[in-house]
Coordinates of C-alpha atoms and ligand atoms in Angstrom, one line a residue:
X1 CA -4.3 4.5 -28.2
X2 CA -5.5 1.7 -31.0
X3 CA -5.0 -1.9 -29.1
X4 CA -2.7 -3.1 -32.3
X5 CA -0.7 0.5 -31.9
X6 CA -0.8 -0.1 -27.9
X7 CA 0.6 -4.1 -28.2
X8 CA 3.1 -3.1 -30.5
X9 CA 4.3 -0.1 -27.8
X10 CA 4.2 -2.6 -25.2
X11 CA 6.2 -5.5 -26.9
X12 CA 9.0 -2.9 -28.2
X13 CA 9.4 -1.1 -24.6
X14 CA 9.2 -4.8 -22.8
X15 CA 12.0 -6.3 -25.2
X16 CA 14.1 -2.6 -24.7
X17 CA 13.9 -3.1 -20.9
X18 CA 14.7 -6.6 -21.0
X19 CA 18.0 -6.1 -22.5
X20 CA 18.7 -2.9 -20.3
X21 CA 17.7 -5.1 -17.1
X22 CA 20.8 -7.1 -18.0
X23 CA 22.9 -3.8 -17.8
X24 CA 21.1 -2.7 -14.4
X25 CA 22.5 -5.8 -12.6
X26 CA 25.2 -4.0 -12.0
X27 CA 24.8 -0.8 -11.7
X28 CA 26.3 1.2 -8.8
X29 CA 24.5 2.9 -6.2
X30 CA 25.4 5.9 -7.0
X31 CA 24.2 5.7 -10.6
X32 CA 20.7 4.5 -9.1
X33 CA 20.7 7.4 -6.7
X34 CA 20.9 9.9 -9.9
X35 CA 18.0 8.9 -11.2
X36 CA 16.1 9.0 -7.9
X37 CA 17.2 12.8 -7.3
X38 CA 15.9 13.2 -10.9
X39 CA 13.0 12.6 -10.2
X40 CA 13.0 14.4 -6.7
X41 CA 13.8 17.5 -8.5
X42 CA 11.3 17.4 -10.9
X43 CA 8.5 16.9 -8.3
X44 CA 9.2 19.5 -6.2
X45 CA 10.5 21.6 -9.5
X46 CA 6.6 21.0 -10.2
X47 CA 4.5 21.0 -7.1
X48 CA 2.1 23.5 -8.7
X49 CA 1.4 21.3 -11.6
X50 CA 0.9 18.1 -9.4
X51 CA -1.6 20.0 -7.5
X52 CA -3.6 21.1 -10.0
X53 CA -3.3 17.8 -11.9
X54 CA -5.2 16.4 -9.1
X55 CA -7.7 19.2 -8.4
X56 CA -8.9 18.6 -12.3
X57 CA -9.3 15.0 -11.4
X58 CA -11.4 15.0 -8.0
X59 CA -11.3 18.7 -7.0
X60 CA -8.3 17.4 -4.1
X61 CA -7.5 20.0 -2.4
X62 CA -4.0 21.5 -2.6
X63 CA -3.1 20.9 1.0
X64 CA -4.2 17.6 0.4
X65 CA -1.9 16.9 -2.4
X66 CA 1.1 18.1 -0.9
X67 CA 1.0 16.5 2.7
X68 CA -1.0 12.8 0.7
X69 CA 1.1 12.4 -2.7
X70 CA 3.6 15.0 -2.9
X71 CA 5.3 14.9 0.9
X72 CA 5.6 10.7 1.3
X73 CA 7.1 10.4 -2.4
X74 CA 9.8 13.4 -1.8
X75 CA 10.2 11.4 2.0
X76 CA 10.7 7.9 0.3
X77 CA 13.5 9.7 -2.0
X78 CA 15.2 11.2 0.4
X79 CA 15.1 8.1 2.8
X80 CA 16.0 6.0 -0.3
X81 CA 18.7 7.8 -1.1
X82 CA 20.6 8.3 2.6
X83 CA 20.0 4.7 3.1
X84 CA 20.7 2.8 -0.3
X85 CA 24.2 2.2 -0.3
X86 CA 24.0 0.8 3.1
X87 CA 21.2 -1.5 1.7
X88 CA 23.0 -2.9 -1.5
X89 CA 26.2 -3.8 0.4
X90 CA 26.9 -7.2 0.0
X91 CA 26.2 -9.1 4.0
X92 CA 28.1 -11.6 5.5
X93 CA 26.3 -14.2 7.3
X94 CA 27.9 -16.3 9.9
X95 CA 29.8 -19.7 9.4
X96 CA 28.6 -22.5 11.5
X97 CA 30.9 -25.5 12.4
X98 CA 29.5 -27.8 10.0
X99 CA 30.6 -25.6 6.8
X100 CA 33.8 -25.2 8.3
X101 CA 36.3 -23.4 5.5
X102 CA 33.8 -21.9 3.8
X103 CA 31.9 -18.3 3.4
X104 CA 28.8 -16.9 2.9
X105 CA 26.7 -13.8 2.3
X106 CA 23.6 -12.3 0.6
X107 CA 24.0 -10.6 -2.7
X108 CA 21.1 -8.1 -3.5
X109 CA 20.1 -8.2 -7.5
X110 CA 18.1 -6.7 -8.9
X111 CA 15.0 -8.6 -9.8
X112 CA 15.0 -7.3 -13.3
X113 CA 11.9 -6.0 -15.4
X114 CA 9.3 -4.8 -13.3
X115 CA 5.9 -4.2 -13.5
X116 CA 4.1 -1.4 -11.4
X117 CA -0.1 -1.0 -11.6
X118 CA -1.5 1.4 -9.5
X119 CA -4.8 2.4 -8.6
X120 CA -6.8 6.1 -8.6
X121 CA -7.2 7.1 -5.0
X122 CA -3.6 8.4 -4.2
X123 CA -2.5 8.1 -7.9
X124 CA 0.7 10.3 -7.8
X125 CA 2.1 8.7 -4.7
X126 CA 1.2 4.9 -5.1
X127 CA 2.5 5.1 -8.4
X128 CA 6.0 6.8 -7.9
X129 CA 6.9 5.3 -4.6
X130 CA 7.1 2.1 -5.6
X131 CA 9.0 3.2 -8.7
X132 CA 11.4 4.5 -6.3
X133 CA 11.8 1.0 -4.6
X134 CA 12.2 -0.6 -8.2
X135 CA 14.7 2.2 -9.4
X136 CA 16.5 1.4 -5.8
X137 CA 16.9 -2.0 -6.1
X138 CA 18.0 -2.0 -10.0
X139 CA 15.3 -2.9 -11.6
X140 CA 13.3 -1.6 -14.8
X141 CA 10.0 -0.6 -15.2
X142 CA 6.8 -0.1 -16.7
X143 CA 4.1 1.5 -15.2
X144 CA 0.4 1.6 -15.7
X145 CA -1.4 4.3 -13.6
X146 CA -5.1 4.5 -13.4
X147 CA -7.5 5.5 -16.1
X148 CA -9.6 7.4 -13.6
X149 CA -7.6 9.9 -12.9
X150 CA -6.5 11.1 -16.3
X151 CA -4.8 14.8 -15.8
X152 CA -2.6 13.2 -13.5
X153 CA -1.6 9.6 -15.6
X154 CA -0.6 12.3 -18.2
X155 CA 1.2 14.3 -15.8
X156 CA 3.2 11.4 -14.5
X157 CA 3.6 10.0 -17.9
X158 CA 5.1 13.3 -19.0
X159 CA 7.1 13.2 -15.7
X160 CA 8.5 9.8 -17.4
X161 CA 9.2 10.9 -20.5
X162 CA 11.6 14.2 -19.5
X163 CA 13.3 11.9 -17.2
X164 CA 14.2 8.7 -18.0
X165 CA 14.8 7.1 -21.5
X166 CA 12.0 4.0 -22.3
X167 CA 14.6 1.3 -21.8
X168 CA 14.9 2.3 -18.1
X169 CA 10.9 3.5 -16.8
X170 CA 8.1 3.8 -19.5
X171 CA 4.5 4.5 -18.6
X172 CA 1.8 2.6 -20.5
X173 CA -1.5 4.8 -20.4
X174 CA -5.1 3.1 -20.5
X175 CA -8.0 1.2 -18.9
X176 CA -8.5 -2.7 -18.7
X177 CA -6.9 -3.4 -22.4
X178 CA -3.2 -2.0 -21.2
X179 CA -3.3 -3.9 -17.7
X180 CA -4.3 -7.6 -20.3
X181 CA -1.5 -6.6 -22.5
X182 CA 0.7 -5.6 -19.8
X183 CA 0.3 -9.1 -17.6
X184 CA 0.3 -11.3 -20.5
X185 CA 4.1 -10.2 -20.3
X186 CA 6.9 -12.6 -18.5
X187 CA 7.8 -9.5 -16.1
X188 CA 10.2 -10.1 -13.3
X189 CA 8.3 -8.6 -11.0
X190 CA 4.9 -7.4 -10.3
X191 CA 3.8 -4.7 -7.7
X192 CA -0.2 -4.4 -7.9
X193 CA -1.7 -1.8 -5.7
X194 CA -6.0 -1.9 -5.9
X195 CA -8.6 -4.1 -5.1
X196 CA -8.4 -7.5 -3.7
X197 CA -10.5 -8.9 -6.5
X198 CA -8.2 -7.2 -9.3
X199 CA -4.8 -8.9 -7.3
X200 CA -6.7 -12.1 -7.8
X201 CA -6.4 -11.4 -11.3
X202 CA -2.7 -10.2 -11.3
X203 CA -1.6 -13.1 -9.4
X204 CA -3.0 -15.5 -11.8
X205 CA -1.4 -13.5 -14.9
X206 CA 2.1 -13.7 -12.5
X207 CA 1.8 -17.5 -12.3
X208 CA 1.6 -18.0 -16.2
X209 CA 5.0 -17.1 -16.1
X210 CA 5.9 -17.8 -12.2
X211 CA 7.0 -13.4 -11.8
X212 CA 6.5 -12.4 -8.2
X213 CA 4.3 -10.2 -6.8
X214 CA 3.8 -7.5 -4.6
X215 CA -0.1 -7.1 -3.9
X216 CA -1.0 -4.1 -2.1
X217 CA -5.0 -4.6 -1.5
X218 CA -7.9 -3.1 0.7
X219 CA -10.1 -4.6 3.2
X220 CA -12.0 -3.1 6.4
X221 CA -9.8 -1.7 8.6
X222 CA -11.7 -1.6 11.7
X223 CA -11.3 1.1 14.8
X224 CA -11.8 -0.5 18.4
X225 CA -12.1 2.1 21.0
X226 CA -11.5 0.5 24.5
X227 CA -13.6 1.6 27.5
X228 CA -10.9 3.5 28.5
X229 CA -10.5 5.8 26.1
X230 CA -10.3 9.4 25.5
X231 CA -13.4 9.8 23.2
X232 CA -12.7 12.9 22.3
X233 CA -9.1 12.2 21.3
X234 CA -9.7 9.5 19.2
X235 CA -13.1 10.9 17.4
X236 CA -10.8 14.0 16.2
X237 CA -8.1 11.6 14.9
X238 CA -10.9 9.1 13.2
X239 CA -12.4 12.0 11.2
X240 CA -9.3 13.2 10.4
X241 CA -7.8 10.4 8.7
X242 CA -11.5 8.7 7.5
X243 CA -12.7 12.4 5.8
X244 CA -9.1 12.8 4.2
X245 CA -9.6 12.2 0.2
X246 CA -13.1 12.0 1.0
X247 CA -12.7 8.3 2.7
X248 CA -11.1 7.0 -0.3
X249 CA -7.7 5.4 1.6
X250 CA -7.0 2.2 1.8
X251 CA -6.4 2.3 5.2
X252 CA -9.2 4.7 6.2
X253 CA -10.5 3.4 9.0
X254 CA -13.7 2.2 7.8
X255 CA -15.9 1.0 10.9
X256 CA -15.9 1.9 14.4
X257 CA -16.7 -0.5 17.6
X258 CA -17.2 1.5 20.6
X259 CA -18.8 0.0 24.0
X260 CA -22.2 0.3 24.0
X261 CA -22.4 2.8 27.1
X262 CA -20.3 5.2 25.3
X263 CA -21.5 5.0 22.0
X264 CA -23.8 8.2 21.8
X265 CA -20.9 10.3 23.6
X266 CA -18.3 9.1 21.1
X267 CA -20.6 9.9 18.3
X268 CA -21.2 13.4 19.9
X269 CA -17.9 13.9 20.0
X270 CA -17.2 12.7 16.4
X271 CA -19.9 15.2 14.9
X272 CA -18.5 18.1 16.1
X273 CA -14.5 17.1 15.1
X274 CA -16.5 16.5 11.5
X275 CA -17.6 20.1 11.8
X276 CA -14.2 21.6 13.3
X277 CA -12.5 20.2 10.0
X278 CA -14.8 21.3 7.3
X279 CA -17.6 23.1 8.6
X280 CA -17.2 27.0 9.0
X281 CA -19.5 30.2 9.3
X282 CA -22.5 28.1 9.2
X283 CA -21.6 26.8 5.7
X284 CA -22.3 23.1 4.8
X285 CA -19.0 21.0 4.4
X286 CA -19.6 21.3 0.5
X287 CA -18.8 24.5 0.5
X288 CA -15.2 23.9 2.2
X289 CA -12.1 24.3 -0.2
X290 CA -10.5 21.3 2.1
X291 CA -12.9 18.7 1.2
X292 CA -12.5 16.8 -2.2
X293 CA -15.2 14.6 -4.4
X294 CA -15.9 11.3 -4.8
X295 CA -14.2 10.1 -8.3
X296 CA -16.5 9.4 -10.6
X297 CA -20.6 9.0 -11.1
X298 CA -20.2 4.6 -10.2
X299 CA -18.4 5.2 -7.2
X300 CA -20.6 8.3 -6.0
X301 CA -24.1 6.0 -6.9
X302 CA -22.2 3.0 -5.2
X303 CA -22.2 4.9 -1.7
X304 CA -25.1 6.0 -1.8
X305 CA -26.7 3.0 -2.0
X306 CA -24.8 1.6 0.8
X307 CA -26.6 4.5 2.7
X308 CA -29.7 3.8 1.1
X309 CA -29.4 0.0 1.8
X310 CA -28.2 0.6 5.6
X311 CA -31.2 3.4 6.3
X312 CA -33.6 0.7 4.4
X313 CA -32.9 -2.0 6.9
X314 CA -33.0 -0.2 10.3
X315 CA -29.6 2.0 10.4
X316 CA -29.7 5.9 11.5
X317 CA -27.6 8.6 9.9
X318 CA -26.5 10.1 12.6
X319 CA -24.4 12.7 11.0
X320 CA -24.4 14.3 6.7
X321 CA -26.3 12.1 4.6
X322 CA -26.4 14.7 2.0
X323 CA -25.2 14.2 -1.3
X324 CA -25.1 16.6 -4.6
X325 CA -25.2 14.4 -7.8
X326 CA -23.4 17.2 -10.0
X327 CA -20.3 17.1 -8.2
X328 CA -19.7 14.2 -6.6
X329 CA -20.3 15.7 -3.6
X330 CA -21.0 13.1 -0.5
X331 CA -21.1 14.8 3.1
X332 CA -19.0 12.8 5.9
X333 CA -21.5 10.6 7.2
X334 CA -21.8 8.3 10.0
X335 CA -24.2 5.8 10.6
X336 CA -25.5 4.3 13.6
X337 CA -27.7 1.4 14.5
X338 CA -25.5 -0.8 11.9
X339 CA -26.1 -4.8 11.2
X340 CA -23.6 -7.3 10.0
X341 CA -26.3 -7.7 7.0
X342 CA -25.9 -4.9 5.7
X343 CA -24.0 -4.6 2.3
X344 CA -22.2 -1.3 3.8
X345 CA -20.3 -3.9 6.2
X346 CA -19.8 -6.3 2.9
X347 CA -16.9 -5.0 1.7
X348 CA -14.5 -1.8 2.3
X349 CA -16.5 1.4 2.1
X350 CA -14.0 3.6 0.2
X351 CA -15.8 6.7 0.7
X352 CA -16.7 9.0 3.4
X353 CA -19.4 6.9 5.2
X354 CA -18.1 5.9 8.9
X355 CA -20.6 3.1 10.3
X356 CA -20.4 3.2 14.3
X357 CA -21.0 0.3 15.9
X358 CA -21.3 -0.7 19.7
X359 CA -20.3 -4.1 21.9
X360 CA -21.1 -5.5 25.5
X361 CA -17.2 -6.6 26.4
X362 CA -14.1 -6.5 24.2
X363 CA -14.2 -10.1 23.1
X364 CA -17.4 -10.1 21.2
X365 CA -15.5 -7.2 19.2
X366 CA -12.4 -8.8 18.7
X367 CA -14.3 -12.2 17.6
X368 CA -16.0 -9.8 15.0
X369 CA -13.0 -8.5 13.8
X370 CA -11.7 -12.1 13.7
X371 CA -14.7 -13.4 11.5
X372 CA -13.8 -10.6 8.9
X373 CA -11.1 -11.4 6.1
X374 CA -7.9 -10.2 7.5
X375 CA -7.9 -6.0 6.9
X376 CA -5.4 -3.8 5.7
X377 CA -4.9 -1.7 9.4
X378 CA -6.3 -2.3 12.4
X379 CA -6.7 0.9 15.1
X380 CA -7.1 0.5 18.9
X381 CA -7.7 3.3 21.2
X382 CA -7.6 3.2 24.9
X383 CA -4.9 4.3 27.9
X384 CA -3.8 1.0 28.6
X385 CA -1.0 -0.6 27.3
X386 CA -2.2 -3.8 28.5
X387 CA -5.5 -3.6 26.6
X388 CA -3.3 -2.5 23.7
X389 CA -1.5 -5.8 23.5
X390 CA -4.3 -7.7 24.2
X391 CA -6.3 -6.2 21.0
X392 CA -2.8 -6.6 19.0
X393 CA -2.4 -9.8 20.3
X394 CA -5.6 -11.3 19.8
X395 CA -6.2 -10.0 15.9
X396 CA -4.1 -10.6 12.7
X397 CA -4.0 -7.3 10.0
X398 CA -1.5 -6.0 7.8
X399 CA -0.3 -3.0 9.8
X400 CA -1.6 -2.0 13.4
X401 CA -1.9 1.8 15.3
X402 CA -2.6 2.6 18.8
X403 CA -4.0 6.1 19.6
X404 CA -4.3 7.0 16.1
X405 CA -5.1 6.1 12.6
X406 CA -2.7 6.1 9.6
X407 CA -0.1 7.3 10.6
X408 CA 2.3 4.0 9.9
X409 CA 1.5 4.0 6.5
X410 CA 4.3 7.0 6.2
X411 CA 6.5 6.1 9.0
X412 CA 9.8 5.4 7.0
X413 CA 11.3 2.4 8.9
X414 CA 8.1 0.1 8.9
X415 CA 7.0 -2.1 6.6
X416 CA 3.9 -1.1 5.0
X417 CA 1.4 -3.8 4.0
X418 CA -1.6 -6.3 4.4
X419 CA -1.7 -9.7 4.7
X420 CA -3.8 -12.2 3.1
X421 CA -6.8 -10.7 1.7
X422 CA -5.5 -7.1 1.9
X423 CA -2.4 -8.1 0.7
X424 CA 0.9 -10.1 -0.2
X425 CA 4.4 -8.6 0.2
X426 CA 5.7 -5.0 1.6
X427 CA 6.4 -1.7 0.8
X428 CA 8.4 1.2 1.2
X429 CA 12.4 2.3 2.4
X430 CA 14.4 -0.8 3.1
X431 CA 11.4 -3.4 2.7
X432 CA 10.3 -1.6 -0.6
X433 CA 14.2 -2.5 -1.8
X434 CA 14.0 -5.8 -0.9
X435 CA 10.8 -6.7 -2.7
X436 CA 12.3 -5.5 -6.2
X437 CA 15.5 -7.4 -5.0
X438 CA 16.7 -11.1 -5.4
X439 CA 18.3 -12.0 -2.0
X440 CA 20.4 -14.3 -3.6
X441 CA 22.4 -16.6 -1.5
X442 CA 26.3 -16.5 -2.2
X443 CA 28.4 -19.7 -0.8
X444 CA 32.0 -20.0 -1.3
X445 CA 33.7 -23.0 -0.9
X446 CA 37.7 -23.7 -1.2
X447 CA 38.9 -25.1 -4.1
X448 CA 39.8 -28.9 -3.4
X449 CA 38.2 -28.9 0.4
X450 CA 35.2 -29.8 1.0
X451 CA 33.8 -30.5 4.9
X452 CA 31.0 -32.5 4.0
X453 CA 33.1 -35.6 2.0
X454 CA 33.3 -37.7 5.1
X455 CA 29.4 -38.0 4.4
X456 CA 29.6 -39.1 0.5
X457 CA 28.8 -42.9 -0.4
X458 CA 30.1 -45.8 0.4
X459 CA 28.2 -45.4 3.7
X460 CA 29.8 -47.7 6.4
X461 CA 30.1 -48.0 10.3
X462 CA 32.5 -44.6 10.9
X463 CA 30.2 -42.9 8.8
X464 CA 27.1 -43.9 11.0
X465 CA 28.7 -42.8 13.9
X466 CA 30.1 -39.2 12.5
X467 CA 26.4 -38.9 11.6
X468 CA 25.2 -39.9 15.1
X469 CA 27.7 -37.2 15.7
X470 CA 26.3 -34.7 14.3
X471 CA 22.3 -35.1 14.8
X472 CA 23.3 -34.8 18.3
X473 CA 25.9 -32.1 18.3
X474 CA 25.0 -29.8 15.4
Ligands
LIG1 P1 -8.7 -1.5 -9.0 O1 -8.3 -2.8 -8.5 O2 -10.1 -1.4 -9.6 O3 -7.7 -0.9 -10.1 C1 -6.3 -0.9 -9.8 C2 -5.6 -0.9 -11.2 O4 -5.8 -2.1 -11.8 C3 -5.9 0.2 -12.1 O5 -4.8 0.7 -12.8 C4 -6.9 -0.5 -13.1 O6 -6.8 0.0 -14.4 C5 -6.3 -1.9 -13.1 N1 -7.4 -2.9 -13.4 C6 -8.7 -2.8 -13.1 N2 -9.4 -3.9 -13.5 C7 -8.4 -4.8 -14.0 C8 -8.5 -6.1 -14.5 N3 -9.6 -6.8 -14.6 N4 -7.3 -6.6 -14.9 C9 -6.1 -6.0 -14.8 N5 -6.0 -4.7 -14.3 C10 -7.2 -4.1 -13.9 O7 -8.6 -0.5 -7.8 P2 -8.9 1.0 -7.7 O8 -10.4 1.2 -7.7 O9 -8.1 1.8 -8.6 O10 -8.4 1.4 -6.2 C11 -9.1 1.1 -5.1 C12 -8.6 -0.2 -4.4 O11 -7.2 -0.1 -4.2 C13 -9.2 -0.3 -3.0 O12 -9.5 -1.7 -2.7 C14 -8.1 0.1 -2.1 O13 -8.1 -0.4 -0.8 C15 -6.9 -0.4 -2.8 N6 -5.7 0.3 -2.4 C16 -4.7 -0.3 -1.7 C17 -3.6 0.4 -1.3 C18 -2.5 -0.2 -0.6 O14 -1.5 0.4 -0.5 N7 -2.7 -1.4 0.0 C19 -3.5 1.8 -1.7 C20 -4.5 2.4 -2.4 C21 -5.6 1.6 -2.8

């Protein structure tokens, strides 16, 4: 679309839903849970369309679609929709002494006009699940999916369109010209899923007009294997979750620490899981229909010159390594030998390179960890509780696992999120609600009482001593 044609779009929908937002305020939850059952339906109404949506975009593998965008958006529906009425209710809060006669509660309101941005690496489900938690808590929205993965923007946008009418949900199609026109308007709300640098950006825009946001970011989620721990366990649960979507999840895990002793073990163990998932009568892992591509030609060349870089300044590829430019194509890889230095431990890999690293004692890894912006997830592995909580305790990251890898990002009663760098705010069920929701504080007083007169001016002796009263009492 034209720019002029595109801002004019934009300024129309954006006054539309500004009006409607007033109407939304208060609408019932069963009116909300309509249009969340809507668009349940329609998803699983058109699974096979979804799926090959996605395949035309990165050749993602059906499977792959249905358990990684199609199974947590139909989940957060269904949670959404048990739950909501329980969420909206209006919640009394207790009375303490000192606002004697009066009562209190939480209202939830919607926060209005909402804003959702999400990126290319899950693009169905990071894009409708938070418009779940927007329809949930009231609000309107527009939404800007990725350019990168066109068949399935058009998809959701015609998803939209059968659906809902503009005034309510709109999708706004395009590259780095819709997300400028889109922030340069005074939206309610903002929920930003991509890369940390890109939430810089949309923080700023936010503050122009003091919206709030919800930043869901990246970072390098590191793996920790104890001393203790079942190597073979945790290698077949690493490549699992790392190799899924071809390594492009925010919370892949994206670097391993393993005790120096163990290292070559674990790494034997974590070659042959790699082959177990993708590798079968002698064919290379290219040749598996379970195994997707990397996005695009920048991306692809990106990796590889994190591999290039790594091998260049003393790393070993201890497993893949092979690449085909035509498709995208970038075997699981893992790479030994690692340093800091190296650019591949710069910033999060986002592809299906898995650096293994070793330490002496679990404190030199945890202080590495601890030098490293705050990351997205943070995997342990070991037997030991104690260790566990001593790992947990010790780091700060968005979400934590024990024993696996990825699994809380789908888990419906946690809050999914980062913190700092790989993030601001949470998401999904109950905590998605509440970020597209004004908790707003509701006090009612009596008419013609009010406890606190004894402390209005004049201030005199009595007074001093009710306050001395009440520092000390209350
Ligand atoms: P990105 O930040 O490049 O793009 C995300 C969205 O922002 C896209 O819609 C894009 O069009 C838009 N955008 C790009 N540049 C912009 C600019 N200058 N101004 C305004 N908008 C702009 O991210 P990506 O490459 O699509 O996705 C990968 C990143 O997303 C990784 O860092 C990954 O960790 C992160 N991510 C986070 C989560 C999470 O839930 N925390 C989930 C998936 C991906």
């Amino acid at each position: 679309m034209e720019v002029e044609l595109m801002k004019t779009e934009i300024d129309k929908v954006f006054d539309l839903q500004k009006t409607h937002s007033l109407n939304m305020r208060s609408s019932t939850a069963e009116e909300r849970i309509g249009l969340i059952r809507k668009l349940h339906d329609w998803i699983l109404n058109h699974r096979e369309d979804i799926r090959k949506a996605m395949y035309a975009d990165y050749r993602k593998p059906y499977t792959e679609t249905d358990i990684s965008e199609i199974y947590p958006v139909v989940s957060e529906a269904k949670h959404t929709i048990k739950h909501l009425k329980n969420w909206m209710k209006t919640k009394r809060v207790p009375t303490p002494v000192t606002f004697l006669g009066t009562k209190a509660s939480i209202q939830y309101e919607p926060k209005g006009s909402s804003l959702i941005i999400a990126p290319w690496n899950y693009p169905f489900n990071l894009a409708i699940c938070p418009l779940v938690s927007a329809l949930s808590a009231g609000c309107t929205v527009m939404i800007k999916p990725s350019e990168m993965t066109p068949h399935t923007s058009a998809l959701i946008k015609e998803m939209i369109g059968e659906i809902f009418e503009k005034n309510m949900v709109c999708v706004i199609e395009g590259g780095l010209e819709a997300s400028q026109l889109l922030l340069a308007k005074p939206f309610d709300h903002i929920f930003f899923t991509g890369s940390p640098m890109v939430g810089k950006i949309v923080m700023r825009s936010a503050s122009d007009h003091l919206g709030s946001v919800t930043l869901e970011l990246g970072g390098k989620s590191p793996v920790i294997i104890a001393p203790d721990a079942d190597l073979k366990d945790a290698a077949r649960k690493i490549a699992s979750t790392k190799f899924i979507n071809c390594g492009q999840t925010c919370v892949a895990p994206d670097f391993v620490l393993v005790p120096r002793s163990l290292r070559d073990e674990f790494v034997q163990n974590l070659n042959e899981a790699i082959d177990t998932l993708y590798v079968s009568d002698g064919q290379g892992v290219e040749k598996s229909p379970d195994y997707g591509r990397i996005v695009n030609e920048r991306h692809f060349n990106r990796l590889n010159k994190l591999v290039e870089d790594a091998c260049e300044n003393g790393a070993t590829i201890a497993k893949g390594g092979k690449n085909i430019p035509e498709e995208n194509f970038i075997e699981p890889t893992i790479l030994t030998m690692v340093k800091e230095s190296m650019e591949v431990m710069e910033d999060e890999i986002f592809g299906p390179i898995l650096p293994v690293m070793d330490y002496e004692n679990i404190d030199e890894a945890l202080n590495f960890v601890n030098k490293m912006p705050k990351p997205l997830a943070l995997y342990a592995f070991s037997k030991s509780d104690k260790k566990l909580g001593y790992i947990f305790r010790k780091t700060s990251s968005g979400g934590a696992v024990a024993n696996d890898c990825v699994l809380h990002f789908i888990h419906p009663e946690l809050p999914f999120g980062g913190v700092n760098n790989s993030g601001i705010g949470k998401s999904h069920g109950h905590f998605g609600f509440l970020e597209f929701t004004n908790q707003k504080s509701l006090l009612k007083q009596r008419v013609g009482f009010t406890a606190v007169t004894p402390l209005f001016p004049p201030y005199n002796k009595a007074k001093e001593v009710l306050i001395d009263g009440l520092l000390k009492w209350f």
